[in-house]
PDB file of C-alpha atoms in Angstrom:
ATOM      1  CA  MET A1495     -11.534 -13.561  23.569  1.00 79.00           C
ATOM      2  CA  LYS A1496      -9.144 -15.836  21.432  1.00 89.00           C
ATOM      3  CA  GLU A1497     -10.847 -17.327  18.049  1.00 91.00           C
ATOM      4  CA  GLN A1498     -11.385 -20.916  18.389  1.00 93.00           C
ATOM      5  CA  GLY A1499     -13.109 -23.567  16.147  1.00 92.00           C
ATOM      6  CA  ILE A1500     -15.511 -25.280  17.629  1.00 94.00           C
ATOM      7  CA  PRO A1501     -16.325 -28.787  15.899  1.00 95.00           C
ATOM      8  CA  ILE A1502     -19.564 -29.543  14.708  1.00 96.00           C
ATOM      9  CA  LYS A1503     -20.577 -32.963  14.291  1.00 96.00           C
ATOM     10  CA  LEU A1504     -21.255 -34.088  10.626  1.00 95.00           C
ATOM     11  CA  ASP A1505     -24.072 -37.112  10.235  1.00 94.00           C
ATOM     12  CA  VAL A1506     -21.470 -39.763   8.089  1.00 96.00           C
ATOM     13  CA  TRP A1507     -17.551 -40.254   8.290  1.00 95.00           C
ATOM     14  CA  GLN A1508     -16.026 -38.021   5.640  1.00 94.00           C
ATOM     15  CA  ILE A1509     -13.499 -39.843   3.902  1.00 93.00           C
ATOM     16  CA  THR A1510     -10.706 -36.830   4.395  1.00 88.00           C
ATOM     17  CA  SER A1511      -8.305 -38.060   1.991  1.00 86.00           C
ATOM     18  CA  GLU A1512     -10.628 -37.857  -0.881  1.00 86.00           C
ATOM     19  CA  PHE A1513     -11.385 -33.845  -2.148  1.00 86.00           C
ATOM     20  CA  ALA A1514     -14.502 -32.044  -2.015  1.00 89.00           C
ATOM     21  CA  ILE A1515     -16.708 -30.775  -4.768  1.00 89.00           C
ATOM     22  CA  ILE A1516     -17.645 -27.145  -4.168  1.00 91.00           C
ATOM     23  CA  LYS A1517     -20.595 -25.922  -6.551  1.00 92.00           C
ATOM     24  CA  GLN A1518     -20.737 -21.885  -5.867  1.00 94.00           C
ATOM     25  CA  TYR A1519     -24.062 -20.489  -7.130  1.00 95.00           C
ATOM     26  CA  ASP A1520     -25.069 -16.724  -6.374  1.00 95.00           C
ATOM     27  CA  ASP A1521     -25.121 -16.536  -2.585  1.00 95.00           C
ATOM     28  CA  GLU A1522     -24.684 -20.025  -1.977  1.00 97.00           C
ATOM     29  CA  LEU A1523     -22.170 -22.899  -2.158  1.00 97.00           C
ATOM     30  CA  SER A1524     -22.251 -26.383  -1.725  1.00 96.00           C
ATOM     31  CA  VAL A1525     -19.276 -28.528  -0.413  1.00 95.00           C
ATOM     32  CA  MET A1526     -19.724 -32.414  -1.431  1.00 93.00           C
ATOM     33  CA  PHE A1527     -17.651 -34.703  -0.145  1.00 94.00           C
ATOM     34  CA  LYS A1528     -17.024 -38.917  -0.035  1.00 93.00           C
ATOM     35  CA  PHE A1529     -18.007 -40.615   3.248  1.00 95.00           C
ATOM     36  CA  TRP A1530     -17.942 -44.386   4.882  1.00 95.00           C
ATOM     37  CA  ASP A1531     -20.329 -46.305   6.121  1.00 94.00           C
ATOM     38  CA  SER A1532     -19.387 -47.412   9.890  1.00 91.00           C
ATOM     39  CA  ASN A1533     -17.713 -50.267   8.913  1.00 93.00           C
ATOM     40  CA  GLN A1534     -15.219 -48.237   6.863  1.00 92.00           C
ATOM     41  CA  ASN A1535     -16.559 -49.225   3.082  1.00 94.00           C
ATOM     42  CA  GLU A1536     -17.143 -46.069   1.037  1.00 92.00           C
ATOM     43  CA  VAL A1537     -20.892 -45.140  -0.012  1.00 93.00           C
ATOM     44  CA  LEU A1538     -20.972 -45.338  -3.702  1.00 89.00           C
ATOM     45  CA  ASP A1539     -23.921 -43.390  -4.766  1.00 90.00           C
ATOM     46  CA  GLN A1540     -24.510 -40.958  -2.441  1.00 93.00           C
ATOM     47  CA  VAL A1541     -22.427 -37.522  -1.013  1.00 94.00           C
ATOM     48  CA  GLY A1542     -22.488 -35.910   1.856  1.00 96.00           C
ATOM     49  CA  CYS A1543     -23.352 -31.919   1.381  1.00 96.00           C
ATOM     50  CA  LEU A1544     -22.665 -29.014   3.369  1.00 97.00           C
ATOM     51  CA  ASN A1545     -24.967 -25.999   1.573  1.00 98.00           C
ATOM     52  CA  PHE A1546     -24.400 -22.615   2.794  1.00 98.00           C
ATOM     53  CA  SER A1547     -26.470 -19.832   2.355  1.00 98.00           C
ATOM     54  CA  GLY A1548     -25.875 -16.036   2.478  1.00 97.00           C
ATOM     55  CA  VAL A1549     -22.389 -16.710   1.630  1.00 97.00           C
ATOM     56  CA  TRP A1550     -20.468 -13.157   2.454  1.00 96.00           C
ATOM     57  CA  THR A1551     -17.206 -14.531   1.100  1.00 96.00           C
ATOM     58  CA  VAL A1552     -14.981 -17.723   0.841  1.00 96.00           C
ATOM     59  CA  LYS A1553     -11.177 -18.099   1.356  1.00 91.00           C
ATOM     60  CA  TYR A1554      -9.960 -21.795  -0.223  1.00 86.00           C
ATOM     61  CA  SER A1555      -6.004 -22.429   1.237  1.00 77.00           C
ATOM     62  CA  ARG A1556      -3.582 -24.733   0.486  1.00 73.00           C
ATOM     63  CA  PHE A1557       0.399 -25.220   1.205  1.00 59.00           C
ATOM     64  CA  ASN A1558      -0.404 -23.937   4.883  1.00 60.00           C
ATOM     65  CA  LYS A1559       2.214 -24.670   7.599  1.00 57.00           C
ATOM     66  CA  THR A1560      -0.325 -27.328   8.774  1.00 57.00           C
ATOM     67  CA  ARG A1561      -2.707 -28.949   6.927  1.00 56.00           C
ATOM     68  CA  TYR A1562      -6.050 -28.038   9.337  1.00 64.00           C
ATOM     69  CA  TYR A1563      -7.630 -24.933  10.901  1.00 70.00           C
ATOM     70  CA  PRO A1564      -5.328 -24.069  13.701  1.00 72.00           C
ATOM     71  CA  ASN A1565      -7.173 -22.681  16.346  1.00 77.00           C
ATOM     72  CA  GLU A1566      -9.163 -25.900  16.534  1.00 83.00           C
ATOM     73  CA  ILE A1567      -9.875 -27.057  20.310  1.00 85.00           C
ATOM     74  CA  GLU A1568      -9.102 -30.786  21.182  1.00 88.00           C
ATOM     75  CA  HIS A1569     -11.738 -32.913  20.560  1.00 89.00           C
ATOM     76  CA  GLU A1570     -12.641 -36.597  19.723  1.00 92.00           C
ATOM     77  CA  LEU A1571     -14.938 -36.222  16.693  1.00 91.00           C
ATOM     78  CA  LYS A1572     -14.238 -38.357  13.662  1.00 89.00           C
ATOM     79  CA  SER A1573     -15.857 -36.602  11.166  1.00 92.00           C
ATOM     80  CA  TYR A1574     -17.290 -32.733  11.481  1.00 93.00           C
ATOM     81  CA  TYR A1575     -16.774 -28.940  10.101  1.00 95.00           C
ATOM     82  CA  LEU A1576     -15.752 -25.970  12.014  1.00 95.00           C
ATOM     83  CA  GLU A1577     -17.714 -23.154  12.947  1.00 96.00           C
ATOM     84  CA  ILE A1578     -15.035 -20.397  14.409  1.00 95.00           C
ATOM     85  CA  GLU A1579     -15.724 -18.572  17.554  1.00 95.00           C
ATOM     86  CA  ASN A1580     -14.477 -15.110  17.843  1.00 95.00           C
ATOM     87  CA  SER A1581     -13.212 -14.759  14.448  1.00 95.00           C
ATOM     88  CA  ILE A1582     -10.857 -12.180  13.925  1.00 93.00           C
ATOM     89  CA  TRP A1583     -11.473 -12.534  10.000  1.00 94.00           C
ATOM     90  CA  LEU A1584     -15.209 -11.816  10.496  1.00 96.00           C
ATOM     91  CA  ASP A1585     -14.887  -8.752  12.557  1.00 96.00           C
ATOM     92  CA  GLU A1586     -12.024  -7.385  10.257  1.00 96.00           C
ATOM     93  CA  LEU A1587     -15.105  -7.435   7.212  1.00 95.00           C
ATOM     94  CA  LYS A1588     -17.455  -5.876   8.959  1.00 95.00           C
ATOM     95  CA  LYS A1589     -15.166  -3.079  10.017  1.00 95.00           C
ATOM     96  CA  GLY A1590     -14.793  -3.078   6.057  1.00 95.00           C
ATOM     97  CA  ARG A1591     -18.168  -3.082   5.211  1.00 94.00           C
ATOM     98  CA  ASP A1592     -19.066  -0.405   7.989  1.00 93.00           C
ATOM     99  CA  LYS A1593     -16.181   1.947   6.219  1.00 95.00           C
ATOM    100  CA  ILE A1594     -18.009   1.378   2.576  1.00 95.00           C
ATOM    101  CA  ASP A1595     -21.914   2.033   4.113  1.00 95.00           C
ATOM    102  CA  LYS A1596     -22.237   2.621   7.551  1.00 93.00           C
ATOM    103  CA  ASP A1597     -25.994   2.000   7.176  1.00 94.00           C
ATOM    104  CA  TRP A1598     -25.633  -1.878   6.355  1.00 91.00           C
ATOM    105  CA  LYS A1599     -26.992  -3.335   9.074  1.00 90.00           C
ATOM    106  CA  LYS A1600     -30.289  -1.638   9.020  1.00 93.00           C
ATOM    107  CA  TYR A1601     -31.252  -3.610   5.809  1.00 93.00           C
ATOM    108  CA  ASP A1602     -28.484  -6.596   6.040  1.00 91.00           C
ATOM    109  CA  HIS A1603     -30.270  -8.533   9.211  1.00 93.00           C
ATOM    110  CA  ARG A1604     -28.206 -11.657   8.421  1.00 94.00           C
ATOM    111  CA  ASN A1605     -26.154 -13.120  11.645  1.00 96.00           C
ATOM    112  CA  TYR A1606     -22.769 -14.508   9.683  1.00 97.00           C
ATOM    113  CA  LYS A1607     -20.536 -17.232  11.247  1.00 98.00           C
ATOM    114  CA  HIS A1608     -17.521 -17.882  10.061  1.00 97.00           C
ATOM    115  CA  TYR A1609     -17.060 -21.724   9.432  1.00 97.00           C
ATOM    116  CA  VAL A1610     -14.330 -24.421   7.828  1.00 93.00           C
ATOM    117  CA  PHE A1611     -14.309 -27.591   5.912  1.00 93.00           C
ATOM    118  CA  GLN A1612     -11.179 -29.360   5.964  1.00 88.00           C
ATOM    119  CA  ASN A1613      -9.514 -32.648   4.583  1.00 81.00           C
ATOM    120  CA  ASN A1614      -6.300 -33.599   4.709  1.00 73.00           C
ATOM    121  CA  SER A1615      -4.486 -31.715   1.553  1.00 77.00           C
ATOM    122  CA  TYR A1616      -6.512 -27.859   2.329  1.00 82.00           C
ATOM    123  CA  PHE A1617      -9.460 -26.190   3.750  1.00 85.00           C
ATOM    124  CA  ILE A1618     -12.222 -23.840   3.289  1.00 90.00           C
ATOM    125  CA  GLU A1619     -13.562 -21.105   4.796  1.00 93.00           C
ATOM    126  CA  ILE A1620     -16.924 -19.613   4.894  1.00 97.00           C
ATOM    127  CA  VAL A1621     -18.898 -16.528   6.233  1.00 98.00           C
ATOM    128  CA  ALA A1622     -21.788 -17.548   5.845  1.00 98.00           C
ATOM    129  CA  SER A1623     -25.582 -16.807   7.431  1.00 97.00           C
ATOM    130  CA  ILE A1624     -26.893 -20.208   7.204  1.00 97.00           C
ATOM    131  CA  VAL A1625     -25.943 -23.721   6.854  1.00 98.00           C
ATOM    132  CA  GLU A1626     -27.376 -27.146   6.730  1.00 97.00           C
ATOM    133  CA  PHE A1627     -26.158 -30.762   6.460  1.00 97.00           C
ATOM    134  CA  GLU A1628     -27.630 -33.345   3.569  1.00 97.00           C
ATOM    135  CA  ILE A1629     -27.112 -36.557   2.321  1.00 96.00           C
ATOM    136  CA  ILE A1630     -27.897 -36.756  -1.580  1.00 94.00           C
ATOM    137  CA  ALA A1631     -27.491 -39.262  -4.327  1.00 92.00           C
ATOM    138  CA  LYS A1632     -24.398 -39.149  -6.195  1.00 87.00           C
ATOM    139  CA  PRO A1633     -25.014 -36.439  -9.575  1.00 78.00           C
ATOM    140  CA  GLU A1634     -23.096 -38.414 -12.396  1.00 76.00           C
ATOM    141  CA  TYR A1635     -20.717 -35.541 -13.351  1.00 72.00           C
ATOM    142  CA  GLN A1636     -19.311 -36.263  -9.837  1.00 69.00           C
ATOM    143  CA  LYS A1637     -18.401 -39.859 -10.763  1.00 66.00           C
ATOM    144  CA  ASN A1638     -16.690 -39.101 -13.762  1.00 70.00           C
ATOM    145  CA  ILE A1639     -14.688 -36.244 -11.669  1.00 73.00           C
ATOM    146  CA  TRP A1640     -13.945 -38.270  -8.744  1.00 67.00           C
ATOM    147  CA  ASP A1641     -13.473 -41.786 -10.905  1.00 66.00           C
ATOM    148  CA  ASN A1642     -10.425 -39.967 -13.333  1.00 56.00           C
TER     149      ASN A1642
END
Protein backbone atom coordinates (compact mmCIF):
# COMPACT_ATOMS: atom_id res chain seq x y z
CA MET A 1 0.00 0.00 0.00
CA LYS A 2 1.14 3.53 -0.78
CA GLU A 3 2.25 5.91 1.95
CA GLN A 4 -0.09 8.90 2.24
CA GLY A 5 -0.73 11.84 4.55
CA ILE A 6 -4.29 11.98 5.86
CA PRO A 7 -5.28 15.46 7.10
CA ILE A 8 -6.69 15.80 10.60
CA LYS A 9 -8.55 19.07 11.08
CA LEU A 10 -7.32 21.51 13.70
CA ASP A 11 -9.97 23.42 15.67
CA VAL A 12 -8.20 26.71 14.89
CA TRP A 13 -6.87 28.39 11.74
CA GLN A 14 -3.08 28.07 11.98
CA ILE A 15 -1.02 31.03 10.75
CA THR A 16 1.26 28.98 8.50
CA SER A 17 3.52 31.94 7.68
CA GLU A 18 4.69 31.98 11.31
CA PHE A 19 7.13 29.50 12.82
CA ALA A 20 6.13 27.15 15.60
CA ILE A 21 7.79 26.72 18.97
CA ILE A 22 8.71 23.14 19.82
CA LYS A 23 9.15 22.02 23.41
CA GLN A 24 10.39 18.53 24.25
CA TYR A 25 10.78 16.77 27.58
CA ASP A 26 11.32 13.03 28.11
CA ASP A 27 8.92 11.28 25.71
CA GLU A 28 6.63 14.29 25.27
CA LEU A 29 6.75 16.97 22.60
CA SER A 30 4.58 20.07 22.18
CA VAL A 31 4.24 22.10 19.00
CA MET A 32 2.82 25.57 19.72
CA PHE A 33 1.67 27.88 16.96
CA LYS A 34 -0.15 31.16 16.37
CA PHE A 35 -3.64 31.15 14.88
CA TRP A 36 -6.25 33.47 13.39
CA ASP A 37 -9.86 34.03 14.39
CA SER A 38 -12.62 33.59 11.79
CA ASN A 39 -11.97 37.13 10.44
CA GLN A 40 -8.27 36.37 9.89
CA ASN A 41 -7.15 38.47 12.85
CA GLU A 42 -4.32 37.03 14.90
CA VAL A 43 -5.41 35.76 18.31
CA LEU A 44 -2.85 37.50 20.52
CA ASP A 45 -3.28 35.92 23.94
CA GLN A 46 -3.54 32.23 23.00
CA VAL A 47 -1.71 29.62 20.92
CA GLY A 48 -2.69 26.30 19.43
CA CYS A 49 -0.80 23.37 20.88
CA LEU A 50 -0.38 19.83 19.57
CA ASN A 51 0.80 17.64 22.44
CA PHE A 52 2.48 14.37 21.52
CA SER A 53 3.24 11.71 24.11
CA GLY A 54 4.88 8.34 23.86
CA VAL A 55 7.28 9.95 21.38
CA TRP A 56 9.67 7.49 19.77
CA THR A 57 11.51 9.84 17.42
CA VAL A 58 11.30 13.16 15.56
CA LYS A 59 12.62 14.55 12.26
CA TYR A 60 12.77 18.25 11.42
CA SER A 61 13.09 19.06 7.71
CA ARG A 62 13.87 22.30 5.89
CA PHE A 63 15.16 23.04 2.42
CA ASN A 64 13.26 20.21 0.79
CA LYS A 65 12.18 20.02 -2.86
CA THR A 66 8.74 21.01 -1.60
CA ARG A 67 7.85 22.95 1.52
CA TYR A 68 5.07 20.53 2.39
CA TYR A 69 4.95 16.83 3.06
CA PRO A 70 5.02 15.26 -0.42
CA ASN A 71 2.45 12.45 -0.06
CA GLU A 72 -0.52 14.43 1.24
CA ILE A 73 -3.95 13.52 -0.16
CA GLU A 74 -6.01 16.30 -1.70
CA HIS A 75 -8.44 18.06 0.61
CA GLU A 76 -10.08 21.41 1.33
CA LEU A 77 -9.04 21.93 4.97
CA LYS A 78 -7.56 25.31 5.94
CA SER A 79 -5.78 24.08 9.05
CA TYR A 80 -4.63 20.56 9.82
CA TYR A 81 -1.84 18.18 10.70
CA LEU A 82 -1.24 14.85 9.02
CA GLU A 83 -1.33 11.23 10.06
CA ILE A 84 0.78 9.17 7.68
CA GLU A 85 -0.84 5.89 6.70
CA ASN A 86 1.40 3.04 5.53
CA SER A 87 4.44 4.94 6.80
CA ILE A 88 7.70 3.65 5.33
CA TRP A 89 9.66 5.43 8.07
CA LEU A 90 7.61 3.82 10.87
CA ASP A 91 8.04 0.38 9.28
CA GLU A 92 11.82 0.94 9.11
CA LEU A 93 11.89 1.99 12.77
CA LYS A 94 10.01 -1.14 13.83
CA LYS A 95 12.31 -3.40 11.78
CA GLY A 96 15.36 -1.72 13.30
CA ARG A 97 14.00 -2.18 16.80
CA ASP A 98 13.25 -5.85 16.04
CA LYS A 99 16.93 -6.36 15.19
CA ILE A 100 18.01 -4.87 18.52
CA ASP A 101 15.32 -6.49 20.69
CA LYS A 102 13.01 -9.04 19.09
CA ASP A 103 10.82 -9.06 22.24
CA TRP A 104 10.19 -5.29 22.49
CA LYS A 105 6.49 -5.68 21.55
CA LYS A 106 5.94 -7.83 24.67
CA TYR A 107 6.57 -4.85 26.96
CA ASP A 108 5.97 -1.81 24.72
CA HIS A 109 2.25 -1.99 23.89
CA ARG A 110 1.95 1.52 22.47
CA ASN A 111 0.33 1.94 19.08
CA TYR A 112 2.82 4.23 17.35
CA LYS A 113 1.73 6.48 14.50
CA HIS A 114 3.58 8.81 12.16
CA TYR A 115 2.42 12.45 12.26
CA VAL A 116 3.45 15.58 10.37
CA PHE A 117 3.09 19.22 11.42
CA GLN A 118 3.97 21.79 8.77
CA ASN A 119 4.07 25.46 7.94
CA ASN A 120 5.28 27.22 4.82
CA SER A 121 9.00 26.76 5.63
CA TYR A 122 9.43 23.31 7.12
CA PHE A 123 7.73 20.22 8.41
CA ILE A 124 8.25 18.14 11.52
CA GLU A 125 7.68 14.39 11.51
CA ILE A 126 6.84 12.76 14.82
CA VAL A 127 6.39 9.11 15.69
CA ALA A 128 4.28 8.95 18.83
CA SER A 129 1.49 6.95 20.40
CA ILE A 130 -0.79 9.83 21.44
CA VAL A 131 -1.56 13.29 20.05
CA GLU A 132 -3.97 15.80 21.58
CA PHE A 133 -4.84 19.36 20.57
CA GLU A 134 -5.58 22.23 22.94
CA ILE A 135 -5.69 26.01 23.00
CA ILE A 136 -3.56 27.49 25.74
CA ALA A 137 -2.72 30.96 27.03
CA LYS A 138 0.37 32.24 25.24
CA PRO A 139 3.29 31.77 27.66
CA GLU A 140 5.23 34.93 28.48
CA TYR A 141 8.52 33.58 27.10
CA GLN A 142 6.83 32.92 23.74
CA LYS A 143 5.69 36.52 23.45
CA ASN A 144 9.33 37.59 23.58
CA ILE A 145 10.39 35.00 20.98
CA TRP A 146 7.62 35.75 18.48
CA ASP A 147 7.86 39.53 18.88
CA ASN A 148 11.60 39.68 18.10
